[in-house]
Coordinates of C-alpha atoms and ligand atoms in Angstrom, one line a residue:
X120 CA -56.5 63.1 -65.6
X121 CA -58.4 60.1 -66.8
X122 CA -61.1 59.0 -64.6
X123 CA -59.9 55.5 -62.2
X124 CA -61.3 52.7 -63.7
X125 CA -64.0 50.8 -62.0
X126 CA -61.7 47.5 -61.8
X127 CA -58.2 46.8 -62.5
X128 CA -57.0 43.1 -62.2
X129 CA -53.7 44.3 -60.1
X130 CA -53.8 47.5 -58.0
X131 CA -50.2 48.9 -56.9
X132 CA -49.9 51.7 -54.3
X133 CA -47.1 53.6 -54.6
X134 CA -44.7 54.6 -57.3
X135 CA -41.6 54.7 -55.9
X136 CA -38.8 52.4 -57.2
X137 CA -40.6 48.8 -56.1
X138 CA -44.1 49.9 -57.3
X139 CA -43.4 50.9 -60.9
X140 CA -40.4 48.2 -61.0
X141 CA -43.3 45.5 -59.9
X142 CA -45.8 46.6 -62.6
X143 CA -43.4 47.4 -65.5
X144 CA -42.3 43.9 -64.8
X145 CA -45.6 42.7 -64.0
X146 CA -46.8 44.1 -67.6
X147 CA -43.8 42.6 -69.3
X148 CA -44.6 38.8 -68.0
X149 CA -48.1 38.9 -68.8
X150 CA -46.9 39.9 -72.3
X151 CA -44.5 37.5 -73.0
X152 CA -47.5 35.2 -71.9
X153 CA -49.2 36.5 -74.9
X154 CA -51.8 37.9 -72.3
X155 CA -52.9 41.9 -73.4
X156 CA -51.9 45.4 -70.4
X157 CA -54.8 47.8 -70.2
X158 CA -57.7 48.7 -71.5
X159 CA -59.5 45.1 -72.5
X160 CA -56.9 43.2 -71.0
X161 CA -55.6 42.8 -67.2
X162 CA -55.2 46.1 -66.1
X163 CA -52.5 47.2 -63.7
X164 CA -53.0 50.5 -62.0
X165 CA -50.7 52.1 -60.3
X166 CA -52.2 54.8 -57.2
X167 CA -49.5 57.4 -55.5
X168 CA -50.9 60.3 -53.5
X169 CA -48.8 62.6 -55.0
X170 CA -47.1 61.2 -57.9
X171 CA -44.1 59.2 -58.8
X172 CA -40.8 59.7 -57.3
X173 CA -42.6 61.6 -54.4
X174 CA -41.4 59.2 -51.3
X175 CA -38.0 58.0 -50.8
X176 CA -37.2 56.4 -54.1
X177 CA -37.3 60.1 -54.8
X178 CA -34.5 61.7 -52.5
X179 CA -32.4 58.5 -52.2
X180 CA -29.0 58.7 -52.2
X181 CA -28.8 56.0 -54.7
X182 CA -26.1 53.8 -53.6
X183 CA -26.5 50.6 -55.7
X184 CA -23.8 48.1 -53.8
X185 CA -23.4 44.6 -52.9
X186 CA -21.6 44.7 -49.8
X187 CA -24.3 42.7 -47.0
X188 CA -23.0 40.5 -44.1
X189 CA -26.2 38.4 -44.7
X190 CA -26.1 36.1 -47.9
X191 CA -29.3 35.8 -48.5
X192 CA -29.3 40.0 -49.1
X193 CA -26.0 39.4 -51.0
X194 CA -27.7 36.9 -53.7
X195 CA -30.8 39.2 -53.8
X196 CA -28.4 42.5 -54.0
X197 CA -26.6 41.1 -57.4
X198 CA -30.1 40.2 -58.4
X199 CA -30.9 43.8 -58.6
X200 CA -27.5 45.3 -59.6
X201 CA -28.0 43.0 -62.9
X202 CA -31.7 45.2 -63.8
X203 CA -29.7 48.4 -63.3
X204 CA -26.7 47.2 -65.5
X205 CA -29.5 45.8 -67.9
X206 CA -30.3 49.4 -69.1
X207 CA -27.8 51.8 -67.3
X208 CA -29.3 54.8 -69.9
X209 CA -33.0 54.4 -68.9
X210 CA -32.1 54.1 -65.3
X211 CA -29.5 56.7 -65.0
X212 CA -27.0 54.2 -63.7
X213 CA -23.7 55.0 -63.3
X214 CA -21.4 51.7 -62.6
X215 CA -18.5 53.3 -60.8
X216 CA -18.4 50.2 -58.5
X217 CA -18.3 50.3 -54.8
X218 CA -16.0 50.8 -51.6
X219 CA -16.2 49.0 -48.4
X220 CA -13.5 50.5 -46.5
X221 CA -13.2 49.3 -42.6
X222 CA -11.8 48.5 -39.2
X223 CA -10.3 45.5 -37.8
X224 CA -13.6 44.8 -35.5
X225 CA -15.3 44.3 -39.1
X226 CA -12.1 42.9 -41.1
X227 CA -13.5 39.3 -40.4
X228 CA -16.8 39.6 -41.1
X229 CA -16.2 41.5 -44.3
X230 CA -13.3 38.8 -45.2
X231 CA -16.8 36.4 -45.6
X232 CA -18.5 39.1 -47.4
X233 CA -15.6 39.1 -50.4
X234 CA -15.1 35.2 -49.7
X235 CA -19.3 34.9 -50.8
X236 CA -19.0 37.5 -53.6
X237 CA -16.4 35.1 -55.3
X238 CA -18.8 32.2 -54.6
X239 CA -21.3 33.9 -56.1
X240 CA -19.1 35.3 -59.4
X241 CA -20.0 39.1 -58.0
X242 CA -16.0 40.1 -58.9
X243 CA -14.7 42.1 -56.0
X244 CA -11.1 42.9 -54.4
X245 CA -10.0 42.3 -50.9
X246 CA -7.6 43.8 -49.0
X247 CA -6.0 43.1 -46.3
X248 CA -3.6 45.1 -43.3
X249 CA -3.2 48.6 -42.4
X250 CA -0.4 49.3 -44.7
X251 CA -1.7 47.0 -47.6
X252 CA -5.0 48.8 -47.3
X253 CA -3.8 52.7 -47.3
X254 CA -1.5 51.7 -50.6
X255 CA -4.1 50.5 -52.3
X256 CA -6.5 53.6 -51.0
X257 CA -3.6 56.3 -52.2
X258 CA -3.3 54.3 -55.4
X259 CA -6.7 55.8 -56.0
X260 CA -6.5 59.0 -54.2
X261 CA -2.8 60.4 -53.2
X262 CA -4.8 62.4 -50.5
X263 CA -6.1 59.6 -48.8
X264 CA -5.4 59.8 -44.7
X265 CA -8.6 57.4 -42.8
X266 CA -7.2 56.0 -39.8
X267 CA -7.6 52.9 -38.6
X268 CA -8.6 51.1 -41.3
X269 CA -7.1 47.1 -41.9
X270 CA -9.5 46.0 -44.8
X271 CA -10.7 47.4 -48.1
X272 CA -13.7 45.6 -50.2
X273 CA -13.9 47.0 -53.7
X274 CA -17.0 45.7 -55.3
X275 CA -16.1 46.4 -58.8
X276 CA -20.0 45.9 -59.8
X277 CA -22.3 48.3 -58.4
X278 CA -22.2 52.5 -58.4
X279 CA -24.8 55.0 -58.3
X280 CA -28.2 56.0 -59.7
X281 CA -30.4 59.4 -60.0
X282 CA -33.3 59.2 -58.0
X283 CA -35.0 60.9 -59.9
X284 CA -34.3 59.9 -63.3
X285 CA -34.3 56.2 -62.9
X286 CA -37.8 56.8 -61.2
X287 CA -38.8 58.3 -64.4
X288 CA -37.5 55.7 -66.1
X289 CA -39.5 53.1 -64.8
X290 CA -42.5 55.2 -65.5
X291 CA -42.0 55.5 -69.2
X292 CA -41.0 51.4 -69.4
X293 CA -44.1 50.9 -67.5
X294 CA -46.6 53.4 -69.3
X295 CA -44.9 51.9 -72.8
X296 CA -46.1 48.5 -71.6
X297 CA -49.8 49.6 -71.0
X298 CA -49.3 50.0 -66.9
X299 CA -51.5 53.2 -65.9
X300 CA -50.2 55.6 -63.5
X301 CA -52.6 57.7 -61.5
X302 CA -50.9 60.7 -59.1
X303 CA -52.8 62.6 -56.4
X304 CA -54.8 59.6 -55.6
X305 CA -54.4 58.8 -52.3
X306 CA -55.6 55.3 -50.9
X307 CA -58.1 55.9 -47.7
X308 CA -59.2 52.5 -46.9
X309 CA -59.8 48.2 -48.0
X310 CA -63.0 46.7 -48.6
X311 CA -63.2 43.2 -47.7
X312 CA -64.4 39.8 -49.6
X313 CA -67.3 39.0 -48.2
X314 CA -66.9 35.9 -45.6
X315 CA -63.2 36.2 -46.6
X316 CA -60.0 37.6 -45.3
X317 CA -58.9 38.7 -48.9
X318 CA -59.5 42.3 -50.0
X319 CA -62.6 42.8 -52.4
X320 CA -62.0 46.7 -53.4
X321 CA -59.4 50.0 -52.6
X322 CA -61.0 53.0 -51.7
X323 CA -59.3 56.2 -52.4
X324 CA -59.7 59.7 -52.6
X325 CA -60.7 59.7 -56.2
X326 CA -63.8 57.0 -55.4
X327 CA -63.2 53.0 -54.9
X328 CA -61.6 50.3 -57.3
X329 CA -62.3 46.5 -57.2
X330 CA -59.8 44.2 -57.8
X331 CA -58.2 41.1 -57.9
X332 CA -54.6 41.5 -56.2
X333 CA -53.5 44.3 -54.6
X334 CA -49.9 45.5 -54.5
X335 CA -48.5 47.5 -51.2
X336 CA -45.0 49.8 -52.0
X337 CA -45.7 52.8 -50.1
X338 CA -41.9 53.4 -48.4
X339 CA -42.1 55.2 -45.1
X340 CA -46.1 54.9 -45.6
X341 CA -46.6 51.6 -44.5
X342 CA -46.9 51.5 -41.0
X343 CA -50.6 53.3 -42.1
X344 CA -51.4 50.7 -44.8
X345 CA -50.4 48.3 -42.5
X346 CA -53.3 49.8 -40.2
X347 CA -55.4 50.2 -42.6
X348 CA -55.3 46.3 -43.6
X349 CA -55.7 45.1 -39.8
X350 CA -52.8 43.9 -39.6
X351 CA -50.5 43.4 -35.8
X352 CA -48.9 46.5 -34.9
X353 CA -47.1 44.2 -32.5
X354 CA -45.4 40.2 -32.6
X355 CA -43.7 37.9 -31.3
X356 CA -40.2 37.9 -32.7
X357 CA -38.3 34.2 -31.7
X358 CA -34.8 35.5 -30.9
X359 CA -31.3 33.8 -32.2
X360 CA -31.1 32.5 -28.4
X361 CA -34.5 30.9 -28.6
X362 CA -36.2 33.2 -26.5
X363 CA -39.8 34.4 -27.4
X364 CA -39.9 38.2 -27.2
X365 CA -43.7 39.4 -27.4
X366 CA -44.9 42.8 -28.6
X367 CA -42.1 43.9 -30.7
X368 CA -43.4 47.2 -32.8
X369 CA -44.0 45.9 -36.1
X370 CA -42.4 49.3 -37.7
X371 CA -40.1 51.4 -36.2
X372 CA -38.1 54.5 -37.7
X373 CA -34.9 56.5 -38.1
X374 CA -34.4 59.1 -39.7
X375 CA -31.6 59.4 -42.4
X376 CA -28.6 62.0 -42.7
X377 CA -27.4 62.7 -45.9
X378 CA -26.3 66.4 -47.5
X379 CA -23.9 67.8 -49.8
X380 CA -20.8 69.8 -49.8
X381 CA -20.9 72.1 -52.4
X382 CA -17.5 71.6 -54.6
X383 CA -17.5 70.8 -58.0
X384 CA -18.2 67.3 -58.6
X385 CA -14.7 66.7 -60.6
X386 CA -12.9 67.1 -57.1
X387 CA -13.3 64.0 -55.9
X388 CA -11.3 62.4 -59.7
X389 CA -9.2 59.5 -58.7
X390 CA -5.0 60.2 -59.4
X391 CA -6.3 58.6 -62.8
X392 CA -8.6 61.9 -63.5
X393 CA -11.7 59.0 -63.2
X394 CA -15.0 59.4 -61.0
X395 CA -14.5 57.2 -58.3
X396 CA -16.3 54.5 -56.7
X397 CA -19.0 55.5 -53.9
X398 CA -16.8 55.4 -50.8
X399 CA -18.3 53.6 -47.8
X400 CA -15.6 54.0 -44.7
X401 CA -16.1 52.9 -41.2
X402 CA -13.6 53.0 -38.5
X403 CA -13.4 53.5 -34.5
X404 CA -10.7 56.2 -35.2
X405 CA -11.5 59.3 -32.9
X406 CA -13.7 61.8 -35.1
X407 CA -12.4 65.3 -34.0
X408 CA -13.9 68.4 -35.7
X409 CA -12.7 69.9 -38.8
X410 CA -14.4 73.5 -37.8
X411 CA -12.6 74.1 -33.8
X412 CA -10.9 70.6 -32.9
X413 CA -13.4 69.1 -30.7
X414 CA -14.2 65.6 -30.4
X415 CA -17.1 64.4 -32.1
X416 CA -16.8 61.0 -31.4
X417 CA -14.6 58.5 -29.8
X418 CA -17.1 55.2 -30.7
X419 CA -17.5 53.4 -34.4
X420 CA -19.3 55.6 -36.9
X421 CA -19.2 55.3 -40.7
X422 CA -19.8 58.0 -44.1
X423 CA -20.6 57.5 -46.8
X424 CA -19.5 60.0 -50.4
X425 CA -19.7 60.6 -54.0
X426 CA -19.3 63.3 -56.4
X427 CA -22.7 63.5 -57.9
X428 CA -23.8 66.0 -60.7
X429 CA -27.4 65.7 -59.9
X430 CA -27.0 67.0 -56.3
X431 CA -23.9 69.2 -57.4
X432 CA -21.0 68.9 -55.3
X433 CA -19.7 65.6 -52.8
X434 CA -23.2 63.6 -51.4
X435 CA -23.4 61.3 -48.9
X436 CA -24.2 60.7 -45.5
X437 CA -23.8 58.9 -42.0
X438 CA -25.5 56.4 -39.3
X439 CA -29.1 57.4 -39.2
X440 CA -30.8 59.1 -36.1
X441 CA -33.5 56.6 -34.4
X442 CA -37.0 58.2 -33.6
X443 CA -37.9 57.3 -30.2
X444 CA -41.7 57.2 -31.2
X445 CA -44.5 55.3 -31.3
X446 CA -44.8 54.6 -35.3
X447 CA -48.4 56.0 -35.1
X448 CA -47.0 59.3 -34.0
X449 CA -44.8 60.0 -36.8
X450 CA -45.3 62.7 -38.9
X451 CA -44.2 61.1 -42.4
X452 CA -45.8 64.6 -44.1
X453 CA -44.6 65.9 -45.2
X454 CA -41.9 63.9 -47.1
X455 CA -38.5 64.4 -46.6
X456 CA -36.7 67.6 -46.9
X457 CA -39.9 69.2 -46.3
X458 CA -40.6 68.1 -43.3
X459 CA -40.2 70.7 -40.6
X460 CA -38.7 67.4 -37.5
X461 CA -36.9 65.2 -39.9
X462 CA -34.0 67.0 -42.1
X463 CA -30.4 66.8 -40.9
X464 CA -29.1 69.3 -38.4
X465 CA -26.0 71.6 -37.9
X466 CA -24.2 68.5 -35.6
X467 CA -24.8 66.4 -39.4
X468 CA -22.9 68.8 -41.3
X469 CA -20.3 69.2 -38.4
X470 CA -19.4 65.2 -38.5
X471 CA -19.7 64.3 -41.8
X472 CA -17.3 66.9 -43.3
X473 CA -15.0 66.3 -40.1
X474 CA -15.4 63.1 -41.7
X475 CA -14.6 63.8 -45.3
X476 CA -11.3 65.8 -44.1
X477 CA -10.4 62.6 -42.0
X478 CA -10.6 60.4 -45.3
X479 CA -8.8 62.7 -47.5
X480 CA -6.8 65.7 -47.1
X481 CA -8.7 67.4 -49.9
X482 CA -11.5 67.7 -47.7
X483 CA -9.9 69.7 -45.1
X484 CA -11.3 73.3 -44.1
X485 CA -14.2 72.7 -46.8
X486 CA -16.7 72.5 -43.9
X487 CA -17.6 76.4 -45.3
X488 CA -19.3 75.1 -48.2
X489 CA -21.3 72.3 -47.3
X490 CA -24.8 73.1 -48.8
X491 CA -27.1 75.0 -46.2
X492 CA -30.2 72.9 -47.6
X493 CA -32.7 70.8 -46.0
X494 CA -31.7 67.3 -46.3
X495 CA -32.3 64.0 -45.4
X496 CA -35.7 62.0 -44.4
X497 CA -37.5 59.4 -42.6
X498 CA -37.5 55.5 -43.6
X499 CA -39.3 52.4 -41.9
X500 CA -37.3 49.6 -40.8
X501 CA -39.1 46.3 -39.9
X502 CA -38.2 44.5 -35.9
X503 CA -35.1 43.1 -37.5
X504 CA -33.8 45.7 -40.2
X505 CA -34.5 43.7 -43.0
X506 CA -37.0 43.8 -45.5
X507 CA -40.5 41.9 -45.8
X508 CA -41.5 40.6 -48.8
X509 CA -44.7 38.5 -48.6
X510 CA -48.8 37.8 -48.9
X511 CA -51.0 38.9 -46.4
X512 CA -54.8 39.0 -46.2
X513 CA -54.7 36.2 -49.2
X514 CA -54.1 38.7 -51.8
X515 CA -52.2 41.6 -50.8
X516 CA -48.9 41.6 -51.3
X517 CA -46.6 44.1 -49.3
X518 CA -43.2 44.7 -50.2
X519 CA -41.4 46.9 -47.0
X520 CA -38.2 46.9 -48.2
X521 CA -37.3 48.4 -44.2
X522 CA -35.3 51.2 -46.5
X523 CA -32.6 49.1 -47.5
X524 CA -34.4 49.1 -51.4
X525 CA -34.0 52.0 -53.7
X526 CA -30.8 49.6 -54.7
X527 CA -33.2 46.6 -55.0
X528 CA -34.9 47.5 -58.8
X529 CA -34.8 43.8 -59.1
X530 CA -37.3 42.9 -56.4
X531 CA -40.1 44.2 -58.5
X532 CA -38.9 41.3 -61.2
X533 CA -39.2 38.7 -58.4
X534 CA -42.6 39.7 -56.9
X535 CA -44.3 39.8 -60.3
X536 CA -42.9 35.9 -61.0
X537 CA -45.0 35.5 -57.7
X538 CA -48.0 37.1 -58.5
X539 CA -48.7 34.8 -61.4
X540 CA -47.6 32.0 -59.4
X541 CA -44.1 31.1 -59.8
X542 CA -42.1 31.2 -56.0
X543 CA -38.9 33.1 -56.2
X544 CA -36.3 31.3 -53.9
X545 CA -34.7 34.7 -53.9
X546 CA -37.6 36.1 -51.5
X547 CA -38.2 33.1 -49.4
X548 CA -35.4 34.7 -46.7
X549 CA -37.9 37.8 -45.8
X550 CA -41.2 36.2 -45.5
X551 CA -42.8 37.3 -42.6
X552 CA -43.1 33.6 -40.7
X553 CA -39.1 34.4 -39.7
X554 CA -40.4 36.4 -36.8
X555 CA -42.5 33.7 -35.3
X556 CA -40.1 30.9 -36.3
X557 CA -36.7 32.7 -35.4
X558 CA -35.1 32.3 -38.9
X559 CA -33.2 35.7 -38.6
X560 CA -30.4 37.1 -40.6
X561 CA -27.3 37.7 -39.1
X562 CA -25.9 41.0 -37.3
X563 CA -23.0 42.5 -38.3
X564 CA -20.5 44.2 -36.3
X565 CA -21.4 47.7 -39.0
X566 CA -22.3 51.0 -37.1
X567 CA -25.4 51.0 -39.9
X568 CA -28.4 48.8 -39.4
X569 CA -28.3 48.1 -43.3
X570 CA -24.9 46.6 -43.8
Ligands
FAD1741 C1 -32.5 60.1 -47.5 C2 -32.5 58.7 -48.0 C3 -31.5 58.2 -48.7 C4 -31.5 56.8 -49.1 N1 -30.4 56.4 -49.8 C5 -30.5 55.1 -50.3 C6 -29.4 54.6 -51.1 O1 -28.4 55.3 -51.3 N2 -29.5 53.3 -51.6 C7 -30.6 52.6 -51.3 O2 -30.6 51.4 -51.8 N3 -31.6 53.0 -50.6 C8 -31.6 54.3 -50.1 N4 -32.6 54.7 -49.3 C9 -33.8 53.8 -49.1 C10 -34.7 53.8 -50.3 O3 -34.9 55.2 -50.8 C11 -36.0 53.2 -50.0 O4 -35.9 52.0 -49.4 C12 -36.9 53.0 -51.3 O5 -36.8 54.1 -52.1 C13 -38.3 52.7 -50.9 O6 -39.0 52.6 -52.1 P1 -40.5 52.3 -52.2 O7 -40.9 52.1 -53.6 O8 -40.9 51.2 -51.2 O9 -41.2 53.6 -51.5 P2 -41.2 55.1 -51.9 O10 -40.2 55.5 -52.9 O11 -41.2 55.9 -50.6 O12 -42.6 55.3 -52.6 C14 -43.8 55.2 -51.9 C15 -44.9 56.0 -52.6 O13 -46.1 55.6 -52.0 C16 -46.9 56.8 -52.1 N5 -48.0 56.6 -51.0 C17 -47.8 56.6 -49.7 N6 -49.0 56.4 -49.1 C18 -49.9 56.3 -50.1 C19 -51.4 56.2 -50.1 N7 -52.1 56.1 -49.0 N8 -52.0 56.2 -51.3 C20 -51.3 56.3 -52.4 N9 -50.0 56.5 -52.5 C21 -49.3 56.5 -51.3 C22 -46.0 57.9 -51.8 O14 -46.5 59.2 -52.3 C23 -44.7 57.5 -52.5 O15 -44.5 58.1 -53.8 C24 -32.6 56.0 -48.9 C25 -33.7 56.6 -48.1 C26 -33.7 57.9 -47.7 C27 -34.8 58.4 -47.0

């Protein structure tokens, strides 16, 4: 491996989906500036302690949707669905579209979901009433049987992506633009400016770097850069009743449940022998088991599903599990299904093909082959659930996307228009300030703190 250069103008940490999609657009902007990448020229390294694809980006599910009570994640969502449909090949982008399929507590507040959508000119369908909604269901599947369900939202935009491949995608964009990618350097530490706030230099494993901006996308990693930057691990979050509540954990984390049932991908073919949309349902139905009968649950909980080569067989998942933990005490390594506390368990497997069978009859008694794998893994959510995208310590820029991003390619176009100093309006919702001035998004009535 070459050796790190002594200074690089931009220094990204991380490569994961908003590290590699910040300097491959980073790279492109300075070019079309006429300005040279590299070597003689600004240079944009990227650091990731193991390599790229190694964090979340990596084991995503890959949902790529629209569907986001809040309209400011809306506008930003069809931002980023236009990057993946700019180059569907190189991103391993499948446009299959998108399925929110729900309960009448929700039926409202998705009814202003679709009624935005159309605002916006993101085309979607809406549908309305029980029977409506299961016609227009077994027009697409003949075996479909959810209960309880008096909307459907069909994004006809959106779809799926390959974690891994559109990963790797970015990295040959970015490479072919002059971005240099260093793996299994991890960063250890900041050196400040003197007399300044700003950061001077990155120390890491492979010996220090100065620079001039430096770029935070570490996924689940960032409650440690976060310490590592001095910056609060608790504030004062303004509440939507007024009310000041102090020492609110800046990070906080669940852990994700997502698996596979082992069938053949082409089992899940619409009636028109077509690979369906990603199916989102939610419903307060009771869940009962699909292995011995029992109730699972009698409250609102939500799947998610797609046939998906990649994974082999039906992938998806459900609500994710909330660590009761003080973020300094998680184990983040190691990542994801290799972590020995934070991969899905038998009670997983039990619900979520329950669940399957409960949506369509073709899922009945397949709990047997439901892949005996380690799945899953951890994310970091911010004190509201939504992302932060802003400057701190005068030139560090942190993008925490509070795992809502491997959808959000395009937020790497919008940062980079920042960090040669044009403001995206896009961003302005997740600035950091909201906290401390009460400008929160809305809550919806979903069973998933990202909808
Ligand atoms: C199981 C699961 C399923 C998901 N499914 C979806 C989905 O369907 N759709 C969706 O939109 N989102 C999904 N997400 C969320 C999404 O994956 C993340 O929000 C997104 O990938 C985060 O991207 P990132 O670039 O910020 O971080 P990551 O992809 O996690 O990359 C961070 C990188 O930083 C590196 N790093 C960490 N610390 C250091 C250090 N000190 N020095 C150097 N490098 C470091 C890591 O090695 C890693 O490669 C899912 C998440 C999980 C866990």
């Amino acid at each position: 491996m070459p050796a790190l250069p002594a200074f690089a103008r931009y220094v990204v940490i991380g490569a994961g989906i908003h590290g590699l999609s910040t300097a491959m657009h980073l790279a492109q902007k300075l070019k079309a500036k006429g300005l040279s990448v590299g070597e003689g020229g600004a240079r944009i390294v990227v650091l990731d302690k193991t390599g790229p694809g190694a964090g979340a980006s990596g084991i995503a599910c890959g949902v790529v949707r629209n569907n986001y009570f809040q309209p400011a994640m809306r506008e930003l969502m069809a931002h980023s669905v236009s990057v993946w449909e700019s180059d569907p090949d190189a991103y391993s982008y499948h446009p299959v579209g998108y399925m929110q399929i729900s309960p009448e507590v929700m039926h409202a507040q998705v009814g202003t979901i679709y009624e935005q959508q159309q605002a916006i000119g993101y085309e979607s369908v809406f549908i309305e009433g029980e029977g409506d909604s299961r016609q227009y269901m077994q027009g697409i599947f003949h075996d479909w049987q959810a209960q309880n369900i008096t909307s459907v939202l069909h994004e006809k935009r959106g779809g799926y992506a390959n974690n891994q491949a559109s990963v790797q995608g970015l990295v040959n964009k970015a490479q072919a633009l002059g971005v240099e990618i260093f793996a299994g350097v991890a960063v250890t530490g900041f050196r400040s400016a003197n007399g300044t706030g700003a950061i001077a230099a990155v120390e890491t494993t492979q010996g220090r770097i100065e620079c001039e901006v430096v770029i935070v996308a570490v996924g689940p990693w960032v409650n440690t850069i976060w310490n590592m930057l001095d910056l609060p691990k608790t504030i004062s979050v303004t509440g939507r009743d007024g009310k000041v509540h102090d020492g609110v954990r800046m990070w906080h984390y669940m852990a994700l449940q997502e698996g596979t049932l082992g069938v053949d991908p082409n089992y899940q073919k619409t009636n028109a022998g077509l690979m369906p949309p990603v199916i989102h349902v939610d419903t307060d139905a009771p869940l009962y088991s699909d292995r011995d009968g029992r109730l699972i649950t009698d409250a609102l909980w939500g799947i998610y599903y797609k046939p998906d080569f990649h994974f082999g067989g039906v992938q998806g998942g459900a609500m994710p599990a909330v660590v009761e933990r003080d973020p300094d005490d998680v184990r983040v390594d190691p990542y994801g299904p290799k972590s020995p506390e934070f991969v899905v368990t038998d009670n997983f497997a039990d619900m979520w093909t329950s669940a399957l069978a409960f949506c369509q009859k073709r899922f009945e008694g397949k709990h047997g082959v439901y892949k005996q794998e380690p799945s899953g893994g951890v994310g970091s959510f911010t004190p509201d659930n939504f992302p932060v995208f802003d400057r701190f310590r005068d030139n560090v820029y942190v993008i925490a996307d509070s795992n809502h991003g491997y959808k959000m390619i395009g937020v790497g176009e919008l940062v980079a228009d920042e960090l040669l100093g044009t403001p995206r309006a896009l961003l302005e919702p997740f600035r950091f300030s909201r906290y401390a001035q009460g400008r929160l998004h809305p809550v919806s009535h979903s069973p998933f703190p990202w909808s």
